[in-house]
CSV table of C-alpha atoms and ligand atoms in Angstrom, one decimal:
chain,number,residue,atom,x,y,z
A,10,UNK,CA,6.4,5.8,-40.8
A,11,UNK,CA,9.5,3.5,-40.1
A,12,UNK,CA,9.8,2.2,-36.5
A,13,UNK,CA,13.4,3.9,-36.5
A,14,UNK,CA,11.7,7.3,-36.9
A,15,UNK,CA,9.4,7.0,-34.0
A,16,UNK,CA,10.4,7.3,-30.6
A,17,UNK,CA,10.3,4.7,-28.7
A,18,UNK,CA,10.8,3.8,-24.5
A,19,UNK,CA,12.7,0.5,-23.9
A,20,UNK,CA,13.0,-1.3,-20.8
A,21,UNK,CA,15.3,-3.5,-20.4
A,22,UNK,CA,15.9,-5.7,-17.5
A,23,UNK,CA,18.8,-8.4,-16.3
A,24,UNK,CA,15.6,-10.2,-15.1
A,25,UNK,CA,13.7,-10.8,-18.2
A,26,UNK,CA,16.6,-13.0,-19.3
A,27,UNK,CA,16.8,-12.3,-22.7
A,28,UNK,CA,13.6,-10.0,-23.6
A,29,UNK,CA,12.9,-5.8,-23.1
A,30,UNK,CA,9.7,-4.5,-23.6
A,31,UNK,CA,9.2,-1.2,-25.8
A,32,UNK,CA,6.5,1.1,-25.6
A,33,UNK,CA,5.8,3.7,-28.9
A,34,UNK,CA,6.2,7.5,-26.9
A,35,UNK,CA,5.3,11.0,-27.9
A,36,UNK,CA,7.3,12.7,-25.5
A,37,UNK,CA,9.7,13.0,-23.1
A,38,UNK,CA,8.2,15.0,-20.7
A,39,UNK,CA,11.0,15.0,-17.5
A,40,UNK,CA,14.0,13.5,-17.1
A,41,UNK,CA,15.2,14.4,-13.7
A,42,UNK,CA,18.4,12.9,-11.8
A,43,UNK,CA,17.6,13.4,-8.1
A,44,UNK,CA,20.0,12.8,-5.5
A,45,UNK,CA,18.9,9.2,-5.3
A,46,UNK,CA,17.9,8.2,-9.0
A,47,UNK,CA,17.0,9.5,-12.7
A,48,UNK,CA,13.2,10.0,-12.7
A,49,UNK,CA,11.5,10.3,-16.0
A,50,UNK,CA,7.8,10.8,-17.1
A,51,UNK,CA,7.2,9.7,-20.6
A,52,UNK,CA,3.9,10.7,-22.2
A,53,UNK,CA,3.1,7.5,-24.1
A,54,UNK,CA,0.8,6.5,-27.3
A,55,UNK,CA,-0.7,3.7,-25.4
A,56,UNK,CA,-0.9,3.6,-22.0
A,57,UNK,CA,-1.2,7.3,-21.1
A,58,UNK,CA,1.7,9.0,-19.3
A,59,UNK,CA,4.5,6.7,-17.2
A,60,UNK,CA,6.7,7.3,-14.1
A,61,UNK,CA,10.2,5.3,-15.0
A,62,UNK,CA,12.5,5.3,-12.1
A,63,UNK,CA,16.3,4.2,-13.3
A,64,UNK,CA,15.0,2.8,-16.3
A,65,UNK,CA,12.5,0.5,-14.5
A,66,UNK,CA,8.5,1.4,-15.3
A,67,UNK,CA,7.1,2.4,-11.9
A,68,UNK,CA,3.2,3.0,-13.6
A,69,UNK,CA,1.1,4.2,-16.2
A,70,UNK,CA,-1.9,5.7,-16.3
A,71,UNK,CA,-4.0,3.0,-18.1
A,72,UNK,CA,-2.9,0.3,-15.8
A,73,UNK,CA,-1.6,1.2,-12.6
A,74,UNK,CA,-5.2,0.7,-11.0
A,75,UNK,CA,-4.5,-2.9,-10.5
A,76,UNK,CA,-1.5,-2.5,-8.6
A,77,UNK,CA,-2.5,0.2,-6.4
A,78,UNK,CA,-5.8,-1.1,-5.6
A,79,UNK,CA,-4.3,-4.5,-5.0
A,80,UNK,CA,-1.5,-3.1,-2.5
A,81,UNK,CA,-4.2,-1.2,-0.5
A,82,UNK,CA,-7.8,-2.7,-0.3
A,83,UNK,CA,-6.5,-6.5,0.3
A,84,UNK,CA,-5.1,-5.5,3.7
A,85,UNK,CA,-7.6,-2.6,4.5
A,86,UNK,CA,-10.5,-4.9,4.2
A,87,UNK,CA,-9.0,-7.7,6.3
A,88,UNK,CA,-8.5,-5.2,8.9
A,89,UNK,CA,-11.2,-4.4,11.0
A,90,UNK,CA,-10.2,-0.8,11.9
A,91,UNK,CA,-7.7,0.4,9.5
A,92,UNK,CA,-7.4,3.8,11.6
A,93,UNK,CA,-3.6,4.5,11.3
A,94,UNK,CA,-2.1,3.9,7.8
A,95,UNK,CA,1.7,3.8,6.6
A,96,UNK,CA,2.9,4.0,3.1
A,97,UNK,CA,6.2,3.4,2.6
A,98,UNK,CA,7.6,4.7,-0.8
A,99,UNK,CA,4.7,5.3,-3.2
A,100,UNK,CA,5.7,8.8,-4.1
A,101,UNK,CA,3.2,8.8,-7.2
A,102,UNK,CA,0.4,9.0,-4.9
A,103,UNK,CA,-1.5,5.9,-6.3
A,104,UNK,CA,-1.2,4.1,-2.6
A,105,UNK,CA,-2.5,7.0,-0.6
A,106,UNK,CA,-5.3,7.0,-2.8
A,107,UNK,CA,-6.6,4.2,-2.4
A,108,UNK,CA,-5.5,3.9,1.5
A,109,UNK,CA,-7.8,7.4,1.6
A,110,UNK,CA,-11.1,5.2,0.2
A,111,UNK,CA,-11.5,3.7,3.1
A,112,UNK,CA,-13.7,5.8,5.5
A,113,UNK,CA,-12.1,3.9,8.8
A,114,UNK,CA,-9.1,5.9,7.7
A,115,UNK,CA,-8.1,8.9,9.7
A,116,UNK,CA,-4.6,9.1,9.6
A,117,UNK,CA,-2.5,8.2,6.5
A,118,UNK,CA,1.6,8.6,7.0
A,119,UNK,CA,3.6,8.1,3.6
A,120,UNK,CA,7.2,8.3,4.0
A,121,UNK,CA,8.9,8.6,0.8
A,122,UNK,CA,12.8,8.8,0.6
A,123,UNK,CA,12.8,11.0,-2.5
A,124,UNK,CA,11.2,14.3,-2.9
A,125,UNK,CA,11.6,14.7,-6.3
A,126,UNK,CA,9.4,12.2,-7.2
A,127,UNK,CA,6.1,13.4,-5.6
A,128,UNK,CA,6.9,16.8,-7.1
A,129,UNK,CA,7.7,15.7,-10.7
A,130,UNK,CA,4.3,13.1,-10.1
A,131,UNK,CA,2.0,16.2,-8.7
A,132,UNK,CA,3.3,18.1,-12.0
A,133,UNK,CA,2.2,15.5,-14.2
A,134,UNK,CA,0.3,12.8,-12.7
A,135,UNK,CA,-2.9,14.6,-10.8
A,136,UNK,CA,-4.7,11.4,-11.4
A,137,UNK,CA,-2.5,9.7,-8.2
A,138,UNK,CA,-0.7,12.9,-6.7
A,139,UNK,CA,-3.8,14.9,-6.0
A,140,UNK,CA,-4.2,12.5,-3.3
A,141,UNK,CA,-1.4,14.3,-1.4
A,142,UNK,CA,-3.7,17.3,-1.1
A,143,UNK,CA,-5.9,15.1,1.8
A,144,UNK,CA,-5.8,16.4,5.3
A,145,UNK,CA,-5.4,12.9,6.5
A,146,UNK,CA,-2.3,12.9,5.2
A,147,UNK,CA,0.9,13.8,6.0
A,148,UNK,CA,4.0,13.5,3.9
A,149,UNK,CA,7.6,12.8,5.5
A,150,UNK,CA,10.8,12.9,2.8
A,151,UNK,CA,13.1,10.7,4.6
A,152,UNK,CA,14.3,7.5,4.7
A,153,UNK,CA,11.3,4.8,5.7
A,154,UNK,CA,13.7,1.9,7.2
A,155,UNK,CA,15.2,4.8,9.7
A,156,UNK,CA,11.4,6.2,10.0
A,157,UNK,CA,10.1,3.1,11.4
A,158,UNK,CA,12.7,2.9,13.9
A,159,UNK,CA,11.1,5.7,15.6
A,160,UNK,CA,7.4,4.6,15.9
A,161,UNK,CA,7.0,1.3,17.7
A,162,UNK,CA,3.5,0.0,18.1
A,163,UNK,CA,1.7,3.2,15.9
A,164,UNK,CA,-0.1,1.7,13.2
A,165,UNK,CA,-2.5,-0.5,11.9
A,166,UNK,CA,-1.5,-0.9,8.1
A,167,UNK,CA,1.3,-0.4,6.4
A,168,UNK,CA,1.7,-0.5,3.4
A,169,UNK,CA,5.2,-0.8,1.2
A,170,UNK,CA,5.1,0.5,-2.3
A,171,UNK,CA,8.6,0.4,-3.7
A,172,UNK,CA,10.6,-0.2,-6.6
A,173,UNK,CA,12.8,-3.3,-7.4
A,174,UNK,CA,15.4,-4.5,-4.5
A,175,UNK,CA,18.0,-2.2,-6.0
A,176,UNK,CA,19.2,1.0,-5.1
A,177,UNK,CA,17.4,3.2,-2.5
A,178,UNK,CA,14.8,0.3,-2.2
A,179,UNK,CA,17.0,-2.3,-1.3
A,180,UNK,CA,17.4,-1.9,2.4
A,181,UNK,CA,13.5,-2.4,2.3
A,182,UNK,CA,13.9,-6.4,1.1
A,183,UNK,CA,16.0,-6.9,4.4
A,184,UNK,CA,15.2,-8.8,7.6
A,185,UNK,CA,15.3,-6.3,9.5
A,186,UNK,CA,13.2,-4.2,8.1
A,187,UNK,CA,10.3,-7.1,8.4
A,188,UNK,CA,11.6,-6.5,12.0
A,189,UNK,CA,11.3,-3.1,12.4
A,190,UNK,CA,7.9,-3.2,10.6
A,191,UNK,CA,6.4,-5.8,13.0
A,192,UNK,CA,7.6,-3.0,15.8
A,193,UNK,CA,5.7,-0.4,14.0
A,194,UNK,CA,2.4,-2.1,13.9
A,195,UNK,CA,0.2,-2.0,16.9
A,196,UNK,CA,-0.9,-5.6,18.3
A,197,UNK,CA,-3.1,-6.8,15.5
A,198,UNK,CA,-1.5,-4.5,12.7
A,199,UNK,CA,-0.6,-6.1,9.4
A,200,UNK,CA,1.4,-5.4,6.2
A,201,UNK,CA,1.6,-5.6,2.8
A,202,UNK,CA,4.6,-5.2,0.7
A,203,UNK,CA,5.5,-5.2,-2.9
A,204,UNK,CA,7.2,-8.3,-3.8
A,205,UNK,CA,8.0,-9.1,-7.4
A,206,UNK,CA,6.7,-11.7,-10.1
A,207,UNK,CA,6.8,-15.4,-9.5
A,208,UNK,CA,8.1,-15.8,-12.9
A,209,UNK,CA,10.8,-14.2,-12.7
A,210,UNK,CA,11.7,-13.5,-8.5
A,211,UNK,CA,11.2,-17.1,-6.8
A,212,UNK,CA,14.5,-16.7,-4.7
A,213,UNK,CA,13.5,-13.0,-4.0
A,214,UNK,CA,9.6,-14.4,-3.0
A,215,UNK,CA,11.0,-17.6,-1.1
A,216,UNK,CA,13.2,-14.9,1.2
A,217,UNK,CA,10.1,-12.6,2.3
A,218,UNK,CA,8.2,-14.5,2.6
A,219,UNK,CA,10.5,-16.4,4.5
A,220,UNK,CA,10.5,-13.2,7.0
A,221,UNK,CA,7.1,-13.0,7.3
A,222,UNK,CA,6.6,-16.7,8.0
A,223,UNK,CA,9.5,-16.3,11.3
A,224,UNK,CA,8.3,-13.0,12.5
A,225,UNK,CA,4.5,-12.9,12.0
A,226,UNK,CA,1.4,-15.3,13.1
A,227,UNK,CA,-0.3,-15.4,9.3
A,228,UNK,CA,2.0,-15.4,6.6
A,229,UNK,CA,0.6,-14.7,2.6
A,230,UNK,CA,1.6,-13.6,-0.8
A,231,UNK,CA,-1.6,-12.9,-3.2
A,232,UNK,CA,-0.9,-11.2,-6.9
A,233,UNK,CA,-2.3,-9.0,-9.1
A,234,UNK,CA,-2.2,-8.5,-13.5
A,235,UNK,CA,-0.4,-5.3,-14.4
A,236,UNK,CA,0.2,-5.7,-18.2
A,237,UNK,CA,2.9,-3.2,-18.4
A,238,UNK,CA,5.2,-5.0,-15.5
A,239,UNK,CA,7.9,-7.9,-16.2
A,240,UNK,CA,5.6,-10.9,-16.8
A,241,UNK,CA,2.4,-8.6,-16.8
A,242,UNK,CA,2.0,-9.9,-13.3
A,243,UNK,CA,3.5,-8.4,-9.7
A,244,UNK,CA,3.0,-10.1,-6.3
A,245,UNK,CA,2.3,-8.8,-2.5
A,246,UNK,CA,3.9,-10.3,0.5
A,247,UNK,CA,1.1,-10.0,3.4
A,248,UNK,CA,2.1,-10.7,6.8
A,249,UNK,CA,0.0,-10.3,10.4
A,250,UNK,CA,-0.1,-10.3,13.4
A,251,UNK,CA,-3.7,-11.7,14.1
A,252,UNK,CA,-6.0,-11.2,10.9
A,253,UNK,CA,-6.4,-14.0,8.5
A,254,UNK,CA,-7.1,-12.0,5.0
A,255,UNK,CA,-9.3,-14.9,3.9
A,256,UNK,CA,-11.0,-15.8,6.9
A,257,UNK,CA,-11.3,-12.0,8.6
A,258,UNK,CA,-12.2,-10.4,5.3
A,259,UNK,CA,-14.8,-8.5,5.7
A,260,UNK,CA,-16.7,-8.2,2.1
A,261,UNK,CA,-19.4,-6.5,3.1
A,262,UNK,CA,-17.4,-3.1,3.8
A,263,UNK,CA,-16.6,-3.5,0.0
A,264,UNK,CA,-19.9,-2.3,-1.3
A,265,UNK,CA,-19.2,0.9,0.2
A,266,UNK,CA,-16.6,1.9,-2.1
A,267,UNK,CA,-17.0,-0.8,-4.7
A,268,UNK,CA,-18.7,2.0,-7.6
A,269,UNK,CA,-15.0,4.1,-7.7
A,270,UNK,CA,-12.6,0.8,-8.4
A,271,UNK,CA,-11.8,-0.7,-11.2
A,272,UNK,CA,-9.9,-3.7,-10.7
A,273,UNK,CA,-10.2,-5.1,-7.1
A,274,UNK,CA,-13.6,-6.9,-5.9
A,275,UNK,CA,-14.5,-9.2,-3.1
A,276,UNK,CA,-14.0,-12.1,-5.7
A,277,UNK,CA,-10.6,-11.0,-6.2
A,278,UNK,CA,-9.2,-10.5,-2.9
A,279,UNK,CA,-10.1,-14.2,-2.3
A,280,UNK,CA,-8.4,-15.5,-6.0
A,281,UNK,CA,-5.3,-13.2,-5.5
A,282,UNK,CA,-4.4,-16.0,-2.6
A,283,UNK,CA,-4.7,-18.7,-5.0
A,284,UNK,CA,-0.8,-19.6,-6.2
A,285,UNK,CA,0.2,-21.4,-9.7
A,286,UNK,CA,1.7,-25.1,-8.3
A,287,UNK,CA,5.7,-23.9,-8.8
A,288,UNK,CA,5.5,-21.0,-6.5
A,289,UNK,CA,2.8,-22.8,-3.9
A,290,UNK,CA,5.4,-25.7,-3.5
A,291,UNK,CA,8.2,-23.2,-3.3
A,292,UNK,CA,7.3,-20.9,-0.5
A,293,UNK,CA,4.8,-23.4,1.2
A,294,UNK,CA,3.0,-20.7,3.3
B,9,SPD,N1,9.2,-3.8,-11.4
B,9,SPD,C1,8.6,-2.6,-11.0
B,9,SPD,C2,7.9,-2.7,-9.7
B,9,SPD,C3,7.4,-1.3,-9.2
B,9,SPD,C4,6.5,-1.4,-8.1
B,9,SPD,N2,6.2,-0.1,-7.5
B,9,SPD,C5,5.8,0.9,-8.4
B,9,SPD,C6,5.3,2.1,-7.7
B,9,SPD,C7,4.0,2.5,-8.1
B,9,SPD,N3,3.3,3.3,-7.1
């Protein structure tokens, strides 16, 4: 068969100056425009199916362990108590799930601004979504900068799982959201947000983490491999108010969960701190 007779997804990206990335598909299996964006789920012949959100890839199912794991269990196992969770975004479900792991967790939040994305993701991606079905969670559609706003001093984690600073998601690579998120944390709460590859997003990187360096006491940014992201790598901006997440890691909680993950380990959470030279210098955290 020709490549021009197969079908293929292509994204392509002002970012990757000058390269897309194309996976082979069998199907198109939605192609939604909500309110807020066009929302597709591609069933793949490599990687399983994939959320794309406005042409970006959001996850697949062969690799979106890495990331979720990473955004979750670095900051849940630096915290000593991770009772109260918030996810901001992370309408797939991925997050939660992994939020959901930790037994300390009795109350997980996830604010998501667009509805149609958990719907089309607990259609056709049960392997995140059924997380939703928890009774520790609870589900608000709405807008997380404005939900913020009205919870000062309520949680212990929270956790931002969004797409790219464009569109909805851009408000959530502001100032004053790092603001508003330092409100919503209790006294010794802490964050972790998505925040891009250092190949490609040093001036996006050097401005969070530029935030978290003026409003909280330990600033970080740790990474993670997800082959089918810009780069095959994506990076977390960590920020709190009192807990170091090298030196009040607690890896002996890991063993308690350690037999369902795939990708994170105690090993890990200590490399993912561990910078290549041109970002280190950059952001000097
Ligand atoms: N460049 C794409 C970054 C997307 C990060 N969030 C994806 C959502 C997965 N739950």
């Amino acid at each position: 068969m020709s490549v021009e007779s197969q079908l293929w997804f292509e994204e392509i990206l002002e970012i990757s100056n000058g390269h897309t990335f194309k996976i082979k598909i069998n199907d198109v299996i939605e192609r939604f425009d909500s309110p807020f964006q066009r929302i597709e789920i591609y069933d793949t012949k490599p990687f399983g199916k994939m959320l794309v959100i406005d042409g970006v890839i959001m996850c697949t199912e062969w690799d979106e362990h890495s990331y979720h794991e990473m955004i979750a269990h670095v900051p849940m196992f630096t915290h000593p108590r991770p009772e109260n969770v918030l996810v901001i975004g992370g309408g797939d479900g991925g997050t939660i799930r992994e939020a959901l792991r930790h037994p300390e967790a009795r109350r997980v939040d996830i604010c998501e601004i667009d509805g149609d994305v958990v719907r089309l993701c607990k259609k056709h991606l049960p392997s995140m979504s059924s997380s939703f079905e928890d009774p520790r969670v609870t589900l608000y559609t709405e807008d997380g900068a404005r939900f913020m706003k009205d919870r000062p001093g309520t949680y212990d984690v929270i956790l931002v799982d969004s797409s790219d600073p464009i569109g909805p998601a851009a408000v959530l690579f502001s100032e004053e959201f790092y603001i508003d998120m330092k409100n919503a944390l209790k006294d010794d709460g802490l964050i972790a947000t998505q925040c891009e590859s250092f190949f490609y997003h040093g001036d996006i990187i050097e401005r969070i983490t530029g935030y978290a360096k003026k409003h909280f006491a330990v600033p970080g940014y740790y990474y993670t491999v997800v082959p089918t992201y810009p780069s095959g790598i994506i990076g977390y901006c960590f920020a709190s108010k009192k807990y170091h997440p090298l030196k009040d890691f607690s890896p002996e909680r890991v063993d308690a969960i350690r037999g369902r993950l795939k990708y994170y380990n105690a090993d890990l959470h200590r490399a993912a701190f561990a910078l290549p030279s041109f970002i280190r210098d950059r952001i000097k955290l």
